mmCIF file of C-alpha atoms and ligand atoms in Angstrom:
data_model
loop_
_atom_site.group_PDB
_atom_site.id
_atom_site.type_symbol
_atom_site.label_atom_id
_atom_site.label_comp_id
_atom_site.label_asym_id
_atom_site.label_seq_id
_atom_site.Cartn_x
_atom_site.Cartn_y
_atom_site.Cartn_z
ATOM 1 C CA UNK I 1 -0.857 -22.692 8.282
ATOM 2 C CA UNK I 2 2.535 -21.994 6.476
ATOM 3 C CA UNK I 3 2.678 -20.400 3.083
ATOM 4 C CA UNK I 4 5.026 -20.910 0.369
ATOM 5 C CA UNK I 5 6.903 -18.429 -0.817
ATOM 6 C CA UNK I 6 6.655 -19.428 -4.614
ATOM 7 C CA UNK I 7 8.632 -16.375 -5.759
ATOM 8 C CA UNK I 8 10.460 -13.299 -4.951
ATOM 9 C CA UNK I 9 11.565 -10.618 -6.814
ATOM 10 C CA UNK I 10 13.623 -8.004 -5.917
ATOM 11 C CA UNK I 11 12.283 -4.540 -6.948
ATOM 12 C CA UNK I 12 14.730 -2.434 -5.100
ATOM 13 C CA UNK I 13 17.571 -4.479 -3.647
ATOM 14 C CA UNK I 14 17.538 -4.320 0.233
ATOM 15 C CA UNK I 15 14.897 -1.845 0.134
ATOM 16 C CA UNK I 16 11.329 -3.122 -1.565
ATOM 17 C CA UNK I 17 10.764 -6.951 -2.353
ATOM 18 C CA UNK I 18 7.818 -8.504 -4.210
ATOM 19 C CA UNK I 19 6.939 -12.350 -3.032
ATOM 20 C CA UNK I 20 4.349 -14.362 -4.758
ATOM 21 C CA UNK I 21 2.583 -16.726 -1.844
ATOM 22 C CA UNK I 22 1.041 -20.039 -2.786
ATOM 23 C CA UNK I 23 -2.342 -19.335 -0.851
ATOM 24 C CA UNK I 24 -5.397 -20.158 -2.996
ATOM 25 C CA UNK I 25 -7.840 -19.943 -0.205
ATOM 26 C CA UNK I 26 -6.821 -15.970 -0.289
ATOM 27 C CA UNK I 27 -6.383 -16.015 -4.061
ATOM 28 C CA UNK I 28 -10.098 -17.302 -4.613
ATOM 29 C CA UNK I 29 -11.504 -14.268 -2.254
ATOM 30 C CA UNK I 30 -9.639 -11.372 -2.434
ATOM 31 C CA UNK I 31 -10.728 -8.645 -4.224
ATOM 32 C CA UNK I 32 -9.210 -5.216 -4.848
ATOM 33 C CA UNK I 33 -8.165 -2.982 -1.988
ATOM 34 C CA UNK I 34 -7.972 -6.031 0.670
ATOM 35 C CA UNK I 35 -5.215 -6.728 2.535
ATOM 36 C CA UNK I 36 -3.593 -9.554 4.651
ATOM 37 C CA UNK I 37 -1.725 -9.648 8.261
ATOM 38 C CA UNK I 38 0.709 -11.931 8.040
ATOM 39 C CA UNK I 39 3.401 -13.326 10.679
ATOM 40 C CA UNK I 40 7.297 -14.336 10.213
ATOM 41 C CA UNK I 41 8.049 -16.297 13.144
ATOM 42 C CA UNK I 42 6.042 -17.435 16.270
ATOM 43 C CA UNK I 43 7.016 -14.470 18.261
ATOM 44 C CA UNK I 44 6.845 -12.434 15.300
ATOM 45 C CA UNK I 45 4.611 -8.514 15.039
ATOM 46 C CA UNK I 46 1.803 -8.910 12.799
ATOM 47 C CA UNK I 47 2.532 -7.391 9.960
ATOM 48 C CA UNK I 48 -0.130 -5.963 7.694
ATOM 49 C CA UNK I 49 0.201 -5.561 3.724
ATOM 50 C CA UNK I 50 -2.166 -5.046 0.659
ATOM 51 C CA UNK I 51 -2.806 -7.770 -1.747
ATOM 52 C CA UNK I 52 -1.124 -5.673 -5.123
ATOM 53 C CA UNK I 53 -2.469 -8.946 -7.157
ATOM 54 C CA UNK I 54 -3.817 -12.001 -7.289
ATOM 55 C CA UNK I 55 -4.049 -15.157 -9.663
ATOM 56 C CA UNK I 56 -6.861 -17.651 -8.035
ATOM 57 C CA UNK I 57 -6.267 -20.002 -11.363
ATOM 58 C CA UNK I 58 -2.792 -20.708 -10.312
ATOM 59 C CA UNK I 59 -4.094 -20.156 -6.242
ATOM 60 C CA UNK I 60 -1.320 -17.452 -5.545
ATOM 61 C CA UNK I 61 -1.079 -13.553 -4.201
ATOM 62 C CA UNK I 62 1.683 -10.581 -5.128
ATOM 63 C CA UNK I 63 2.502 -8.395 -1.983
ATOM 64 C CA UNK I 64 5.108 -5.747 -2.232
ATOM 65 C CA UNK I 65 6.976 -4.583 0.628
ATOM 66 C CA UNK I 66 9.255 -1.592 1.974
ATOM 67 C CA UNK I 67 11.736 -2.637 4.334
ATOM 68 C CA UNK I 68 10.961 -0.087 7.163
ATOM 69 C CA UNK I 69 11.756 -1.521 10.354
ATOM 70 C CA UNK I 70 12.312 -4.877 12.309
ATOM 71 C CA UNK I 71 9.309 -7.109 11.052
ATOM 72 C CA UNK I 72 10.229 -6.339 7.272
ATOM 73 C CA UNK I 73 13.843 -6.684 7.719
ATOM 74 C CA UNK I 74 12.822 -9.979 9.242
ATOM 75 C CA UNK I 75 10.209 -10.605 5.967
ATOM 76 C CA UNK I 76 12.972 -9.767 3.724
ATOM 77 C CA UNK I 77 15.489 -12.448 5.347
ATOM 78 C CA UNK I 78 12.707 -15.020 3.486
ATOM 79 C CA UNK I 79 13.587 -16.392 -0.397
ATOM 80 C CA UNK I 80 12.100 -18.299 -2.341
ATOM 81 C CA UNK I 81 11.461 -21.776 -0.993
ATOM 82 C CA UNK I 82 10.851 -20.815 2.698
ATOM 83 C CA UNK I 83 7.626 -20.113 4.030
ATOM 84 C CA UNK I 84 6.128 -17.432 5.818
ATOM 85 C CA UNK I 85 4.569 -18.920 9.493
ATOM 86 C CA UNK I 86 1.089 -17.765 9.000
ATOM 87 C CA UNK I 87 -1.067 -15.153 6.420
ATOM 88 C CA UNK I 88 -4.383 -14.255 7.523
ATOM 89 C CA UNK I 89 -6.845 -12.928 4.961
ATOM 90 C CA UNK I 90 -8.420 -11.448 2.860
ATOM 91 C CA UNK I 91 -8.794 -8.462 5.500
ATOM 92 C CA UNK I 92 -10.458 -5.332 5.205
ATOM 93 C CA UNK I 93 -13.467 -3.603 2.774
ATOM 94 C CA UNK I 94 -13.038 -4.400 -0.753
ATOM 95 C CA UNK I 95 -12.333 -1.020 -2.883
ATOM 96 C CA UNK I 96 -16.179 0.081 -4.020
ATOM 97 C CA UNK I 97 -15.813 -0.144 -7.814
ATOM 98 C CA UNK I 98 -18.649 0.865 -10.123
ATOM 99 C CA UNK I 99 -18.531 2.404 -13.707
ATOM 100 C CA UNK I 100 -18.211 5.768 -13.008
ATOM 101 C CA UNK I 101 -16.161 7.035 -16.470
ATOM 102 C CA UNK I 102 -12.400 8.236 -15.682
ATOM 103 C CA UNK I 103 -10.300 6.931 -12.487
ATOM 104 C CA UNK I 104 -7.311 8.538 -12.166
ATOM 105 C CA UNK I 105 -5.198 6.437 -9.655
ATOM 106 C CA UNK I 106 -2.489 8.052 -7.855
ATOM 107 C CA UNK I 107 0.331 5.811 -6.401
ATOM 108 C CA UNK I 108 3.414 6.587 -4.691
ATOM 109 C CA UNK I 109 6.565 4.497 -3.770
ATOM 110 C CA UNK I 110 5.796 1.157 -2.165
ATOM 111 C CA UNK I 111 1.889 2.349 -2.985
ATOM 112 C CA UNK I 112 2.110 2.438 -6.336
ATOM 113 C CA UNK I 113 2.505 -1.706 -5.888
ATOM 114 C CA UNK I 114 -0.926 -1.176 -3.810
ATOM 115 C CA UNK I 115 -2.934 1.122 -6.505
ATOM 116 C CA UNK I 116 -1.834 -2.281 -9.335
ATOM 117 C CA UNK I 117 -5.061 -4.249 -8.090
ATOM 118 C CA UNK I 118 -7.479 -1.356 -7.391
ATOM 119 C CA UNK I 119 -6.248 0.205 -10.871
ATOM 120 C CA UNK I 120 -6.850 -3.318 -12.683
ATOM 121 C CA UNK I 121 -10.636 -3.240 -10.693
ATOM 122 C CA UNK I 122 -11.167 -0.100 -12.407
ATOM 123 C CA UNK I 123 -10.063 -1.575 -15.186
ATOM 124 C CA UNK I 124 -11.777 -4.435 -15.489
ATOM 125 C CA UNK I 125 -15.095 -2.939 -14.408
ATOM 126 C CA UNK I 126 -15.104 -1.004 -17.417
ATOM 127 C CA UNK I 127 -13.437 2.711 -16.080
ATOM 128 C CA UNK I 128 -10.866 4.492 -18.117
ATOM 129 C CA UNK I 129 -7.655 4.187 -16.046
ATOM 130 C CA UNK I 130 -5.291 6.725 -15.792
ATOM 131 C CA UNK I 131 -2.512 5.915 -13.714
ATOM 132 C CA UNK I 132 -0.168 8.703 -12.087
ATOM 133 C CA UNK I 133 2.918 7.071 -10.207
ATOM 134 C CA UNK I 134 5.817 8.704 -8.589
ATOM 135 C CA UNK I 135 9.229 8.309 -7.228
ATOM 136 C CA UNK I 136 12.393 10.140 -5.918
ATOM 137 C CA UNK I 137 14.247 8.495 -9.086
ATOM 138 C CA UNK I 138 13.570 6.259 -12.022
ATOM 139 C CA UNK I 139 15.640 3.632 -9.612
ATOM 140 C CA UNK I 140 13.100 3.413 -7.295
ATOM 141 C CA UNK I 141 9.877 3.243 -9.482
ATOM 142 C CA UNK I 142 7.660 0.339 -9.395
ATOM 143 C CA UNK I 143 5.197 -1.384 -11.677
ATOM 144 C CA UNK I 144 5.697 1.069 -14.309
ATOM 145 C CA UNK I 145 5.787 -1.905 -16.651
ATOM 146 C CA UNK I 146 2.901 -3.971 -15.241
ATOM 147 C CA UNK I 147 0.424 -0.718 -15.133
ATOM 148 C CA UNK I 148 1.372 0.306 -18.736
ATOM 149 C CA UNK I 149 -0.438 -3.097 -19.770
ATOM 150 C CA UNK I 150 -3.738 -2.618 -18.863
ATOM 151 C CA UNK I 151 -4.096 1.361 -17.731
ATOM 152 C CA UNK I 152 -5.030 3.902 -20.505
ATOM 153 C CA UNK I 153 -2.168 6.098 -19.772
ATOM 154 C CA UNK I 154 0.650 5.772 -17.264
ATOM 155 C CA UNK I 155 1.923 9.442 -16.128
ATOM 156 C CA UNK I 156 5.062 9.550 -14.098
ATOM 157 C CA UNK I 157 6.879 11.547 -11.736
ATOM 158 C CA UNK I 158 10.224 11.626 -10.376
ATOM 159 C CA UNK I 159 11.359 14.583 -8.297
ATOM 160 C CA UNK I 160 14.727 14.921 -9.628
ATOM 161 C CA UNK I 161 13.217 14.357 -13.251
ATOM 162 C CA UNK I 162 14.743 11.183 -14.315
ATOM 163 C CA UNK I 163 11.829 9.740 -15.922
ATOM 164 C CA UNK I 164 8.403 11.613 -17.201
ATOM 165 C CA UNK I 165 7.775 14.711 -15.254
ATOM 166 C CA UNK I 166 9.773 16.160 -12.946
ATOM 167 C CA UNK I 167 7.950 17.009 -9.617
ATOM 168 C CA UNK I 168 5.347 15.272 -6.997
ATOM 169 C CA UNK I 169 2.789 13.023 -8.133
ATOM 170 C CA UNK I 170 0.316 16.067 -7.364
ATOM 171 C CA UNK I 171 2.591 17.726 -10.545
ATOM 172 C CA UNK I 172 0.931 14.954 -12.533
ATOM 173 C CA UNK I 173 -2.510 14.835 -10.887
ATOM 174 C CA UNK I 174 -2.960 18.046 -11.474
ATOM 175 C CA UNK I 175 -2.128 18.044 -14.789
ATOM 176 C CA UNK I 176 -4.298 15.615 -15.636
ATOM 177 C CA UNK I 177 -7.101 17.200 -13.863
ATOM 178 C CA UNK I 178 -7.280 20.354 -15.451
ATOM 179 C CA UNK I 179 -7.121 18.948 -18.956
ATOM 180 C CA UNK I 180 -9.991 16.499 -18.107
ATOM 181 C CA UNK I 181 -13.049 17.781 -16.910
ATOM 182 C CA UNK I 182 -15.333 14.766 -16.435
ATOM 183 C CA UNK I 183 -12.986 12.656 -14.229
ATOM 184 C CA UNK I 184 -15.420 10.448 -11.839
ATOM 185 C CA UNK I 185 -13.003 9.511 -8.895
ATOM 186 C CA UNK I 186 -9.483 9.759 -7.883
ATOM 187 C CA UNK I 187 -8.098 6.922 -5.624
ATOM 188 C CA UNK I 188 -5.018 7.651 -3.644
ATOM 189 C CA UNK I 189 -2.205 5.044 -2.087
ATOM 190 C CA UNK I 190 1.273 5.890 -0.253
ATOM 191 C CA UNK I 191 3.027 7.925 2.226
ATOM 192 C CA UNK I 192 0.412 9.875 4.755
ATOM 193 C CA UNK I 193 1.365 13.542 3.532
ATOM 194 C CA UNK I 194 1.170 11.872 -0.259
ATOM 195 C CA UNK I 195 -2.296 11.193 0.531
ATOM 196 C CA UNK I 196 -2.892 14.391 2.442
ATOM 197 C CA UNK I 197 -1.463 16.281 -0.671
ATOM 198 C CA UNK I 198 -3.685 14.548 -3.041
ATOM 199 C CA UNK I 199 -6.927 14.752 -0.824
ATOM 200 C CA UNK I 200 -5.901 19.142 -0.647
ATOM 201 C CA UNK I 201 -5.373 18.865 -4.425
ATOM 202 C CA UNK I 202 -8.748 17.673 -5.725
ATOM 203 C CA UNK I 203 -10.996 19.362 -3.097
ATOM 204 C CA UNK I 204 -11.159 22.671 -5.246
ATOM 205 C CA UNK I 205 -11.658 20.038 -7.782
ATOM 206 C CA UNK I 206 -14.603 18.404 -6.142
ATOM 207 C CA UNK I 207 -13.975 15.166 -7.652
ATOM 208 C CA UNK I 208 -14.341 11.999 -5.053
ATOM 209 C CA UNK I 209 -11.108 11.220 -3.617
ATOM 210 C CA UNK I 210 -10.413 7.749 -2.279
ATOM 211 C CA UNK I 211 -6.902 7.145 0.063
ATOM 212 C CA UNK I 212 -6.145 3.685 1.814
ATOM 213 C CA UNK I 213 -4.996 4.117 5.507
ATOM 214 C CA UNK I 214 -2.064 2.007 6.403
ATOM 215 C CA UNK I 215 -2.853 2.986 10.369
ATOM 216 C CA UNK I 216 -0.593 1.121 12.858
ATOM 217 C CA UNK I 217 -2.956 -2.463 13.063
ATOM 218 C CA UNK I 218 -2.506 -5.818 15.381
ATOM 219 C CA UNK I 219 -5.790 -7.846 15.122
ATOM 220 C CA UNK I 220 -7.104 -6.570 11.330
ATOM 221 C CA UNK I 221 -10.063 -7.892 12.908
ATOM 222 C CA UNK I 222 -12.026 -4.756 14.395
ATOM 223 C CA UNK I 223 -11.265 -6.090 18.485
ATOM 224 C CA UNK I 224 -8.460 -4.004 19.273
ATOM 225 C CA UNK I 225 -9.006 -0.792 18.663
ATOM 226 C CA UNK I 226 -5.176 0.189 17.244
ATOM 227 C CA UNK I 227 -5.948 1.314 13.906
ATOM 228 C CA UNK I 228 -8.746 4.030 14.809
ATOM 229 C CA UNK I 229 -8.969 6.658 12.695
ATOM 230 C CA UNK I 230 -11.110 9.800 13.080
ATOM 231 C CA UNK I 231 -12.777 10.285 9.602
ATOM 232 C CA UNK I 232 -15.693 12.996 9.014
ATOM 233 C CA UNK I 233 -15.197 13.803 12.752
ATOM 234 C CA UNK I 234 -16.099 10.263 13.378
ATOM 235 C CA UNK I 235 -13.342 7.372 15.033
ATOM 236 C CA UNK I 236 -13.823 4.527 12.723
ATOM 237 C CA UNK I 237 -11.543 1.259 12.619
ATOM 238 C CA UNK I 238 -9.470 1.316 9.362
ATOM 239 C CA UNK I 239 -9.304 -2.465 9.380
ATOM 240 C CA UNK I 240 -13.022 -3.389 9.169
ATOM 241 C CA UNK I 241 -14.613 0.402 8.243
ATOM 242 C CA UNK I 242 -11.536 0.719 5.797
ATOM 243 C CA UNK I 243 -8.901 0.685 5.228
ATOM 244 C CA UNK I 244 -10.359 3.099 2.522
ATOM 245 C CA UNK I 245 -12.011 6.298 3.136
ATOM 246 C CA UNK I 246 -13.270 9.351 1.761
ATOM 247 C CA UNK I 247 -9.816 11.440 1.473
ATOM 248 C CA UNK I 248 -11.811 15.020 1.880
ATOM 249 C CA UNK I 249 -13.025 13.742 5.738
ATOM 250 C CA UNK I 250 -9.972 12.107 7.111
ATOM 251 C CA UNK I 251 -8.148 13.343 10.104
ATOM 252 C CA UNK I 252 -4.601 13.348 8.598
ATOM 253 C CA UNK I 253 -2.947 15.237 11.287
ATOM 254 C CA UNK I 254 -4.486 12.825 14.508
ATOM 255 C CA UNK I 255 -3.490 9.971 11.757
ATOM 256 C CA UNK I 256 0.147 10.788 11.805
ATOM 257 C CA UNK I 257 0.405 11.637 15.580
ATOM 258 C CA UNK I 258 -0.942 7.874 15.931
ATOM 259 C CA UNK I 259 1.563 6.436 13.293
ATOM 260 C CA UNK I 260 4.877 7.656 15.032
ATOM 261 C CA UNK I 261 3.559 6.962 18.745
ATOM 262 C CA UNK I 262 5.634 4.143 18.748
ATOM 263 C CA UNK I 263 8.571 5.706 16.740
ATOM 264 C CA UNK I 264 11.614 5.297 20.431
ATOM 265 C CA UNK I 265 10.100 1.748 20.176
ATOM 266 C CA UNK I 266 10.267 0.640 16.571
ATOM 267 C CA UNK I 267 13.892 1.929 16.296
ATOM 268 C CA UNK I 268 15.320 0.348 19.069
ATOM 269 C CA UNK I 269 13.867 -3.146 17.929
ATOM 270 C CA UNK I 270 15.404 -2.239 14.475
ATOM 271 C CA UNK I 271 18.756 -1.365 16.119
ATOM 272 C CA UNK I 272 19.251 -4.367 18.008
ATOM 273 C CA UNK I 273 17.661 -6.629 15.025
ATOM 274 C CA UNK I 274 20.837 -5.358 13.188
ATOM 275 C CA UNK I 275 22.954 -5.806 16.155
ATOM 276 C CA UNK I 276 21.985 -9.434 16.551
ATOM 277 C CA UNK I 277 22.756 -10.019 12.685
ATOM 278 C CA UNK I 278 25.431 -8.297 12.682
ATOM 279 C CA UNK I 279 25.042 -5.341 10.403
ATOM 280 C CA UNK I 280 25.558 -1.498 11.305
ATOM 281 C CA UNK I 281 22.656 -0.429 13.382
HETATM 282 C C1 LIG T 301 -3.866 -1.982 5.615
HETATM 283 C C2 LIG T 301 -2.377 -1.781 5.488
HETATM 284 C C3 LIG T 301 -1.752 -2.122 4.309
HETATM 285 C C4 LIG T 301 -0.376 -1.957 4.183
HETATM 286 N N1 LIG T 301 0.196 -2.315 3.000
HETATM 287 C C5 LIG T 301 1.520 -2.210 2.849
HETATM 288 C C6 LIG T 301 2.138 -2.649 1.644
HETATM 289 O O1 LIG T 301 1.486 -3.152 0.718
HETATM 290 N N2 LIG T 301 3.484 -2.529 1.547
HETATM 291 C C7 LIG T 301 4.238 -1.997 2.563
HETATM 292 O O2 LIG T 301 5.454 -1.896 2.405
HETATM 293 N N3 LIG T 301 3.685 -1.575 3.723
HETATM 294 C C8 LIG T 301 2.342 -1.673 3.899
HETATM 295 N N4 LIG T 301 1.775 -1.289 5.086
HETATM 296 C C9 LIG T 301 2.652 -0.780 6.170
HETATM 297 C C10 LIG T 301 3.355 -1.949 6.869
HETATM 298 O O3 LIG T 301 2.412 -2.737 7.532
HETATM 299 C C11 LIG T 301 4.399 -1.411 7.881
HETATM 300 O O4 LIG T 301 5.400 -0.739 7.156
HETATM 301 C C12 LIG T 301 5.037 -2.523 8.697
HETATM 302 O O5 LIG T 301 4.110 -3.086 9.597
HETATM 303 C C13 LIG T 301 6.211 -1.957 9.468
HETATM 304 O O6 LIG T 301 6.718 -2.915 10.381
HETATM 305 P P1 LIG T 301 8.264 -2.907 10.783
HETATM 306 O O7 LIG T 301 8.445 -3.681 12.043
HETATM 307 O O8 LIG T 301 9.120 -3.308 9.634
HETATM 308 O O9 LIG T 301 8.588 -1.411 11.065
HETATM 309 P P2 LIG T 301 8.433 -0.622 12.452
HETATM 310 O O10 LIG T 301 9.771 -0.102 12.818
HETATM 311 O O11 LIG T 301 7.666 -1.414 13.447
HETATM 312 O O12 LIG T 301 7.536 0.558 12.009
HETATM 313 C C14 LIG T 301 7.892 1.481 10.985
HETATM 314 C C15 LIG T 301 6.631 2.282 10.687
HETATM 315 O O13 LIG T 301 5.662 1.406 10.091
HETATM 316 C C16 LIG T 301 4.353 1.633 10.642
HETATM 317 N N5 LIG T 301 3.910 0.414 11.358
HETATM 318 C C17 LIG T 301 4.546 -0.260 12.334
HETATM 319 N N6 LIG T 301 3.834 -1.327 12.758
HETATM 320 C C18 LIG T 301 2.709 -1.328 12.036
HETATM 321 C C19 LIG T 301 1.563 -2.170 12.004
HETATM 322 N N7 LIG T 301 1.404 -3.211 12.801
HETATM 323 N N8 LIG T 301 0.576 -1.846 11.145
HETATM 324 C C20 LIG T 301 0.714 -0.808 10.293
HETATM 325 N N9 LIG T 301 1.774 0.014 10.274
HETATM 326 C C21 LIG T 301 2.752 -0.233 11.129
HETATM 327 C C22 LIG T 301 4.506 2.828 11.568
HETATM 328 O O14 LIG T 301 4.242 4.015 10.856
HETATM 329 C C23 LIG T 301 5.940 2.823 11.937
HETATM 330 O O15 LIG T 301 6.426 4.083 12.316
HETATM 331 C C24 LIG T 301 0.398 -1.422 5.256
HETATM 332 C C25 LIG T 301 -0.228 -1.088 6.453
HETATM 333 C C26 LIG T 301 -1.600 -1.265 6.566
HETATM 334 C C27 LIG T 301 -2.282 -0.923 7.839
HETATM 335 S S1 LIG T 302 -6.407 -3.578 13.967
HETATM 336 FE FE1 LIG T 302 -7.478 -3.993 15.783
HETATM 337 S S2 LIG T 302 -9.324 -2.919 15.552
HETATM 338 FE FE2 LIG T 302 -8.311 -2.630 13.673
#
């Protein structure tokens, strides 16, 4: 079934769109740390992205969205108005969320847009939030604003220091863990070797770390077998065992090797995408 595209907002222009998608049999579901698969055109990839919010009074879901390759590009050719061919969802384990004191919640880049519904979870579940987002530049940081209204502090990073701290979101993590010693769980979204970093960070630490696998996935439905992940030395399915796991067990290195297996693929696809529409490839 089609979905609306009720809104878009450009974040970064070009680079990182939000879109707010009339579908209130999602928006009535979804819960924090699910994601949806969702389809462009008929002969479209399946494209998988986290729900970053939802609003089931008004029956509508936020995703946000780096523009990384062909089916993206192809996402980002949408405005408001159009409609997007088919969203399947809500997809995946719900993040666990109990009271459990301090959360620190550690986004980077597009993830930071991820960690917004898991953070408001946390939030709403009772958990003092403290949020620790980073970026290459104050340009090309997201949800600063939207975090600061709910989270109990918002610490940010920017590796050339143009906003908060300069350094790696790690800077900030572990700044905040060594000033507070009770914190009950750290939950982790972004690049691979962000979450790698994070997981190496708090093991000394021994506080619970939580990272969401964005392995390569076609069904989201557990049948196919693409998004296996090896995690405590066992292969789980990050679609229907995840997509979050416990950051101190997961295979990172197998998990890249599997991300870039298709890497001659995905850029030719992109190249001639930008042939066909006539930009530089
Ligand atoms: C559970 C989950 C949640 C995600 N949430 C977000 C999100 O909120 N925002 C966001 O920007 N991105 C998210 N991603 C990643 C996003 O799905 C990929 O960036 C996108 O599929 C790339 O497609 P492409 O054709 O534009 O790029 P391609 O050129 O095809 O690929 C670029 C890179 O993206 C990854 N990728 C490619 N195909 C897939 C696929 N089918 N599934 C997963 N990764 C793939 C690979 O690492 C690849 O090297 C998520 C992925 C997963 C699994
Ligand atoms: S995406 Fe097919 S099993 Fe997970």
């Amino acid at each position: 079934m089609p979905v609306a595209i009720l809104k878009k907002r450009r974040l970064i222009p070009g680079q990182t769109s939000e879109l707010t998608l009339d579908a209130s049999h999602i928006a009535r579901k979804a819960r924090p740390g699910n994601f949806v698969i969702l389809r462009v055109s008929e002969k479209g990839e399946r494209i998988p992205l986290t729900i970053a919010d939802t609003d089931p009074q008004a029956g509508t879901i936020t995703i946000v969205y780096l523009v990384v390759g062909k089916s993206t590009a192809e996402l980002e050719t949408l405005e408001e108005g159009d409609s997007i061919l088919d969203v399947c969802g809500p997809l995946g384990k719900p993040t666990h969320i109990e009271p459990c004191g301090t959360v620190v919640c550690v986004g980077g880049g597009t993830g930071i847009a991820a960690m917004h519904h898991i953070a408001k979870g946390h939030k709403a579940a009772g958990n003092r939030v403290i949020t620790v987002i980073g970026s290459r530049c104050e340009d090309l940081l997201l949800f600063k604003e939207e975090l600061s209204m709910f989270a109990d502090e918002v610490v940010v990073t920017t590796n050339d220091g143009s906003c908060g701290m300069q350094g790696f979101v790690t800077d900030g993590l572990r700044m905040v863990l060594d000033r507070e010693p009770s914190v009950g769980e750290v939950v982790a979204i972004g690049p691979v070797p962000m979450m790698e970093a994070v997981a190496n960070l708090t093991r000394p630490y021994n506080v619970k770390t939580t990272v969401s696998l964005n392995s390569i996935m076609i069904d989201g439905i557990g049948m196919c077998g693409a998004c296996r992940v090896v995690v405590g030395g066992e292969v789980k399915f990050a679609c229907v065992d995840g997509p979050e796991f416990d950051g101190h067990q997961v295979d990172f290195a197998r998990m890249r090797q599997r991300l870039a297996a298709f890497k001659p693929q995905e850029e030719l696809s992109w190249a001639e995408f930008r042939r066909l529409r006539g930009q530089e490839a």
